[in-house]
């Protein structure tokens, strides 16, 4: 394999493996937010804000992987 | 020929004496000036009896953000809101600046030392072949390589230079004339330097407020504590965490915004020309992401400041 194909493979692997954990985390956060919403629906606004923030934190892990993938691809 | 121009770092487009101005820095300045006028407008409207509708919209948004931080910092909000609000609006407008039409699509020739008058602006076109550019481009690339070697101190200079030459030879082959042009404007936070600066400001201000509100003795005790055997081992981890904050702050913001720009750049190239409008909903996604990332950055800074000024048992 030449450098270019190894680079493409590395990019795909970096982002592919890197998003597994954040995907599980985001799903978990969503389901837990639904549970909390079912228990006390009057706290909807607060739950939504906290959920979006927590999802953003989980997503940032995926973004690290994405940055690595972009660096491999474009640098 | 249909290759989009994607660069992970901001490229210099102008120079001010010895100081090179990159496209991201230029956008940041424009955003800063626009923000100044917006703030003036808000202040002027505040003095009037009869205010405009736009003011009330702005005010509602502002109040929403303010209330969010009140729940975080309680009675100290008046001290910290100037910093946090400035963070929020600077990052927000910089995130959104990359989505304005024309930012990223107006191309110019890259600036470099040794050759004057390199800033003729041209509208984005595909076929901009110019063989006389290759020599100048070589100089430009070698110069940027040299800069990067200066930054990475741990690398041996000789080795890095030979590497740079090898890479240079590689990239010369792939890059046909298309890559000679760089965007004149680029989203302000789509540059690792600016997000790193913001992260450093955030972490240093956290330390400063820790010193100010707890006193030097109590604050340092959080990091170096020889009396408590548990804290003796946890202290260094706290120091490590502060360094990790800088990295996580800067990479989170840069990664989100840069990934959004790459997405918006790549997506039209995957579609046939008459279906390109399908990519337009992605702009709403990016507006949302920009808002969320500005909020996350500011919220986290607020939380860390809240931790730093809290009295420990």
PDB file of C-alpha atoms in Angstrom, chain B residues 45-214:
ATOM      1  CA  UNK B  45     -31.344  52.538  22.548  1.00  0.00           C
ATOM      2  CA  UNK B  46     -31.149  51.962  26.279  1.00  0.00           C
ATOM      3  CA  UNK B  47     -31.069  55.743  26.864  1.00  0.00           C
ATOM      4  CA  UNK B  48     -34.184  56.396  24.763  1.00  0.00           C
ATOM      5  CA  UNK B  49     -37.788  56.409  25.936  1.00  0.00           C
ATOM      6  CA  UNK B  50     -39.177  54.832  22.780  1.00  0.00           C
ATOM      7  CA  UNK B  51     -37.043  51.880  21.719  1.00  0.00           C
ATOM      8  CA  UNK B  52     -36.953  49.941  18.479  1.00  0.00           C
ATOM      9  CA  UNK B  53     -38.279  46.422  17.994  1.00  0.00           C
ATOM     10  CA  UNK B  54     -34.796  45.164  17.207  1.00  0.00           C
ATOM     11  CA  UNK B  55     -33.618  46.348  20.603  1.00  0.00           C
ATOM     12  CA  UNK B  56     -36.289  44.309  22.351  1.00  0.00           C
ATOM     13  CA  UNK B  57     -35.380  41.198  20.392  1.00  0.00           C
ATOM     14  CA  UNK B  58     -31.731  41.679  21.314  1.00  0.00           C
ATOM     15  CA  UNK B  59     -32.682  42.421  24.895  1.00  0.00           C
ATOM     16  CA  UNK B  60     -34.765  39.238  25.232  1.00  0.00           C
ATOM     17  CA  UNK B  61     -31.867  37.164  23.925  1.00  0.00           C
ATOM     18  CA  UNK B  62     -29.462  38.933  26.238  1.00  0.00           C
ATOM     19  CA  UNK B  63     -31.706  38.399  29.238  1.00  0.00           C
ATOM     20  CA  UNK B  64     -32.079  34.699  28.463  1.00  0.00           C
ATOM     21  CA  UNK B  65     -28.297  34.280  28.529  1.00  0.00           C
ATOM     22  CA  UNK B  66     -28.044  36.360  31.688  1.00  0.00           C
ATOM     23  CA  UNK B  67     -30.605  34.244  33.521  1.00  0.00           C
ATOM     24  CA  UNK B  68     -28.744  31.108  32.504  1.00  0.00           C
ATOM     25  CA  UNK B  69     -25.628  32.387  34.236  1.00  0.00           C
ATOM     26  CA  UNK B  70     -27.545  33.603  37.287  1.00  0.00           C
ATOM     27  CA  UNK B  71     -28.431  29.962  38.024  1.00  0.00           C
ATOM     28  CA  UNK B  72     -24.725  29.142  37.774  1.00  0.00           C
ATOM     29  CA  UNK B  73     -22.983  31.917  39.709  1.00  0.00           C
ATOM     30  CA  UNK B  74     -25.823  33.276  41.912  1.00  0.00           C
ATOM     31  CA  UNK B  75     -24.858  36.505  43.687  1.00  0.00           C
ATOM     32  CA  UNK B  76     -21.424  36.867  42.043  1.00  0.00           C
ATOM     33  CA  UNK B  77     -22.999  37.253  38.601  1.00  0.00           C
ATOM     34  CA  UNK B  78     -22.407  41.021  38.399  1.00  0.00           C
ATOM     35  CA  UNK B  79     -18.649  40.444  38.701  1.00  0.00           C
ATOM     36  CA  UNK B  80     -18.355  37.675  36.126  1.00  0.00           C
ATOM     37  CA  UNK B  81     -20.998  38.482  33.558  1.00  0.00           C
ATOM     38  CA  UNK B  82     -18.886  41.069  31.681  1.00  0.00           C
ATOM     39  CA  UNK B  83     -16.240  38.403  31.021  1.00  0.00           C
ATOM     40  CA  UNK B  84     -18.667  35.595  30.281  1.00  0.00           C
ATOM     41  CA  UNK B  85     -20.946  37.741  28.127  1.00  0.00           C
ATOM     42  CA  UNK B  86     -17.987  38.989  26.125  1.00  0.00           C
ATOM     43  CA  UNK B  87     -16.843  35.386  25.633  1.00  0.00           C
ATOM     44  CA  UNK B  88     -20.310  34.336  24.554  1.00  0.00           C
ATOM     45  CA  UNK B  89     -20.928  37.052  21.991  1.00  0.00           C
ATOM     46  CA  UNK B  90     -17.402  37.075  20.596  1.00  0.00           C
ATOM     47  CA  UNK B  91     -17.463  33.302  20.058  1.00  0.00           C
ATOM     48  CA  UNK B  92     -21.046  33.337  18.774  1.00  0.00           C
ATOM     49  CA  UNK B  93     -20.423  35.970  16.121  1.00  0.00           C
ATOM     50  CA  UNK B  94     -17.119  34.394  15.152  1.00  0.00           C
ATOM     51  CA  UNK B  95     -18.832  31.003  14.765  1.00  0.00           C
ATOM     52  CA  UNK B  96     -21.511  32.512  12.589  1.00  0.00           C
ATOM     53  CA  UNK B  97     -19.079  34.608  10.568  1.00  0.00           C
ATOM     54  CA  UNK B  98     -18.002  31.512   8.649  1.00  0.00           C
ATOM     55  CA  UNK B  99     -21.586  31.011   7.393  1.00  0.00           C
ATOM     56  CA  UNK B 100     -22.012  34.440   5.817  1.00  0.00           C
ATOM     57  CA  UNK B 101     -22.104  34.133   2.011  1.00  0.00           C
ATOM     58  CA  UNK B 102     -18.792  35.278   0.547  1.00  0.00           C
ATOM     59  CA  UNK B 103     -16.721  34.164   3.532  1.00  0.00           C
ATOM     60  CA  UNK B 104     -14.644  31.280   2.225  1.00  0.00           C
ATOM     61  CA  UNK B 105     -15.772  31.628  -1.391  1.00  0.00           C
ATOM     62  CA  UNK B 106     -13.913  34.792  -2.399  1.00  0.00           C
ATOM     63  CA  UNK B 107     -10.384  33.688  -3.226  1.00  0.00           C
ATOM     64  CA  UNK B 108      -7.160  35.651  -3.353  1.00  0.00           C
ATOM     65  CA  UNK B 109      -3.553  34.810  -4.007  1.00  0.00           C
ATOM     66  CA  UNK B 110      -1.749  33.933  -0.769  1.00  0.00           C
ATOM     67  CA  UNK B 111       0.571  36.511   0.720  1.00  0.00           C
ATOM     68  CA  UNK B 112       4.225  35.802   1.422  1.00  0.00           C
ATOM     69  CA  UNK B 113       7.408  37.701   2.001  1.00  0.00           C
ATOM     70  CA  UNK B 114       9.701  38.803  -0.773  1.00  0.00           C
ATOM     71  CA  UNK B 115       7.105  39.602  -3.407  1.00  0.00           C
ATOM     72  CA  UNK B 116       4.942  42.693  -3.140  1.00  0.00           C
ATOM     73  CA  UNK B 117       1.466  43.189  -4.620  1.00  0.00           C
ATOM     74  CA  UNK B 118       0.096  39.722  -4.048  1.00  0.00           C
ATOM     75  CA  UNK B 119      -3.363  40.684  -2.933  1.00  0.00           C
ATOM     76  CA  UNK B 120      -5.318  41.012  -6.149  1.00  0.00           C
ATOM     77  CA  UNK B 121      -8.778  39.755  -5.378  1.00  0.00           C
ATOM     78  CA  UNK B 122     -10.513  37.380  -7.746  1.00  0.00           C
ATOM     79  CA  UNK B 123     -13.901  35.783  -7.561  1.00  0.00           C
ATOM     80  CA  UNK B 124     -13.856  32.003  -7.135  1.00  0.00           C
ATOM     81  CA  UNK B 125     -13.096  30.342 -10.439  1.00  0.00           C
ATOM     82  CA  UNK B 126     -11.982  26.880 -11.261  1.00  0.00           C
ATOM     83  CA  UNK B 127      -9.342  27.332 -13.911  1.00  0.00           C
ATOM     84  CA  UNK B 128      -6.778  29.704 -12.489  1.00  0.00           C
ATOM     85  CA  UNK B 129      -3.670  28.086 -13.900  1.00  0.00           C
ATOM     86  CA  UNK B 130      -0.559  30.184 -13.742  1.00  0.00           C
ATOM     87  CA  UNK B 131       2.840  28.595 -14.139  1.00  0.00           C
ATOM     88  CA  UNK B 132       4.741  31.643 -12.981  1.00  0.00           C
ATOM     89  CA  UNK B 133       3.182  31.062  -9.567  1.00  0.00           C
ATOM     90  CA  UNK B 134       5.107  27.876  -8.884  1.00  0.00           C
ATOM     91  CA  UNK B 135       8.363  29.564  -7.863  1.00  0.00           C
ATOM     92  CA  UNK B 136       6.613  31.939  -5.540  1.00  0.00           C
ATOM     93  CA  UNK B 137       4.561  29.099  -4.161  1.00  0.00           C
ATOM     94  CA  UNK B 138       7.699  27.139  -3.405  1.00  0.00           C
ATOM     95  CA  UNK B 139       9.035  30.037  -1.392  1.00  0.00           C
ATOM     96  CA  UNK B 140       5.722  30.349   0.399  1.00  0.00           C
ATOM     97  CA  UNK B 141       5.620  26.704   1.316  1.00  0.00           C
ATOM     98  CA  UNK B 142       9.176  26.596   2.510  1.00  0.00           C
ATOM     99  CA  UNK B 143       8.528  29.614   4.618  1.00  0.00           C
ATOM    100  CA  UNK B 144       5.444  28.127   6.246  1.00  0.00           C
ATOM    101  CA  UNK B 145       7.366  24.917   6.818  1.00  0.00           C
ATOM    102  CA  UNK B 146      10.101  26.904   8.525  1.00  0.00           C
ATOM    103  CA  UNK B 147       7.524  28.520  10.755  1.00  0.00           C
ATOM    104  CA  UNK B 148       6.127  25.188  11.760  1.00  0.00           C
ATOM    105  CA  UNK B 149       9.603  23.888  12.586  1.00  0.00           C
ATOM    106  CA  UNK B 150      10.242  26.892  14.778  1.00  0.00           C
ATOM    107  CA  UNK B 151       7.066  26.169  16.677  1.00  0.00           C
ATOM    108  CA  UNK B 152       7.818  22.530  17.412  1.00  0.00           C
ATOM    109  CA  UNK B 153      10.846  22.770  19.604  1.00  0.00           C
ATOM    110  CA  UNK B 154      11.118  19.072  20.366  1.00  0.00           C
ATOM    111  CA  UNK B 155      11.908  18.291  16.766  1.00  0.00           C
ATOM    112  CA  UNK B 156      15.442  18.355  15.590  1.00  0.00           C
ATOM    113  CA  UNK B 157      15.736  21.241  13.173  1.00  0.00           C
ATOM    114  CA  UNK B 158      17.835  19.437  10.604  1.00  0.00           C
ATOM    115  CA  UNK B 159      15.531  16.451  10.493  1.00  0.00           C
ATOM    116  CA  UNK B 160      12.439  18.628  10.271  1.00  0.00           C
ATOM    117  CA  UNK B 161      13.900  20.576   7.407  1.00  0.00           C
ATOM    118  CA  UNK B 162      14.676  17.474   5.420  1.00  0.00           C
ATOM    119  CA  UNK B 163      11.158  16.240   6.170  1.00  0.00           C
ATOM    120  CA  UNK B 164       9.758  19.529   5.022  1.00  0.00           C
ATOM    121  CA  UNK B 165      11.628  19.189   1.762  1.00  0.00           C
ATOM    122  CA  UNK B 166      10.314  15.678   1.257  1.00  0.00           C
ATOM    123  CA  UNK B 167       6.744  16.710   1.971  1.00  0.00           C
ATOM    124  CA  UNK B 168       7.200  19.668  -0.267  1.00  0.00           C
ATOM    125  CA  UNK B 169       8.254  17.450  -3.139  1.00  0.00           C
ATOM    126  CA  UNK B 170       5.198  15.267  -2.525  1.00  0.00           C
ATOM    127  CA  UNK B 171       2.699  18.070  -2.384  1.00  0.00           C
ATOM    128  CA  UNK B 172       4.129  19.741  -5.443  1.00  0.00           C
ATOM    129  CA  UNK B 173       2.939  16.862  -7.558  1.00  0.00           C
ATOM    130  CA  UNK B 174      -0.604  16.686  -6.249  1.00  0.00           C
ATOM    131  CA  UNK B 175      -1.269  20.360  -6.174  1.00  0.00           C
ATOM    132  CA  UNK B 176      -2.117  21.666  -9.553  1.00  0.00           C
ATOM    133  CA  UNK B 177      -2.848  25.352 -10.088  1.00  0.00           C
ATOM    134  CA  UNK B 178      -6.106  25.216  -8.150  1.00  0.00           C
ATOM    135  CA  UNK B 179      -4.491  25.280  -4.744  1.00  0.00           C
ATOM    136  CA  UNK B 180      -2.663  28.517  -5.303  1.00  0.00           C
ATOM    137  CA  UNK B 181      -5.651  30.582  -4.277  1.00  0.00           C
ATOM    138  CA  UNK B 182      -6.742  30.861  -0.667  1.00  0.00           C
ATOM    139  CA  UNK B 183     -10.011  32.206   0.786  1.00  0.00           C
ATOM    140  CA  UNK B 184      -9.841  35.900   1.632  1.00  0.00           C
ATOM    141  CA  UNK B 185     -12.054  35.434   4.698  1.00  0.00           C
ATOM    142  CA  UNK B 186     -12.423  32.394   6.938  1.00  0.00           C
ATOM    143  CA  UNK B 187     -14.519  31.824  10.025  1.00  0.00           C
ATOM    144  CA  UNK B 188     -12.832  33.417  13.038  1.00  0.00           C
ATOM    145  CA  UNK B 189     -12.959  30.361  15.281  1.00  0.00           C
ATOM    146  CA  UNK B 190     -12.075  27.962  12.452  1.00  0.00           C
ATOM    147  CA  UNK B 191      -8.457  28.606  13.384  1.00  0.00           C
ATOM    148  CA  UNK B 192      -6.776  26.731  16.226  1.00  0.00           C
ATOM    149  CA  UNK B 193      -4.793  29.828  17.228  1.00  0.00           C
ATOM    150  CA  UNK B 194      -7.840  31.908  18.092  1.00  0.00           C
ATOM    151  CA  UNK B 195      -9.581  29.111  20.006  1.00  0.00           C
ATOM    152  CA  UNK B 196      -6.330  28.386  21.864  1.00  0.00           C
ATOM    153  CA  UNK B 197      -6.108  32.063  22.820  1.00  0.00           C
ATOM    154  CA  UNK B 198      -9.698  32.001  24.087  1.00  0.00           C
ATOM    155  CA  UNK B 199      -9.028  28.816  26.070  1.00  0.00           C
ATOM    156  CA  UNK B 200      -5.888  30.315  27.638  1.00  0.00           C
ATOM    157  CA  UNK B 201      -7.791  33.474  28.599  1.00  0.00           C
ATOM    158  CA  UNK B 202     -10.521  31.338  30.148  1.00  0.00           C
ATOM    159  CA  UNK B 203      -8.138  29.169  32.192  1.00  0.00           C
ATOM    160  CA  UNK B 204      -5.927  32.076  33.284  1.00  0.00           C
ATOM    161  CA  UNK B 205      -8.955  34.088  34.395  1.00  0.00           C
ATOM    162  CA  UNK B 206     -10.148  31.080  36.389  1.00  0.00           C
ATOM    163  CA  UNK B 207      -6.784  31.017  38.165  1.00  0.00           C
ATOM    164  CA  UNK B 208      -6.881  34.781  38.683  1.00  0.00           C
ATOM    165  CA  UNK B 209     -10.330  34.676  40.282  1.00  0.00           C
ATOM    166  CA  UNK B 210      -9.223  31.737  42.429  1.00  0.00           C
ATOM    167  CA  UNK B 211      -6.332  33.800  43.765  1.00  0.00           C
ATOM    168  CA  UNK B 212      -8.533  36.844  44.212  1.00  0.00           C
ATOM    169  CA  UNK B 213     -11.430  35.236  46.065  1.00  0.00           C
ATOM    170  CA  UNK B 214      -9.710  32.483  48.054  1.00  0.00           C
TER     171      UNK B 214
END
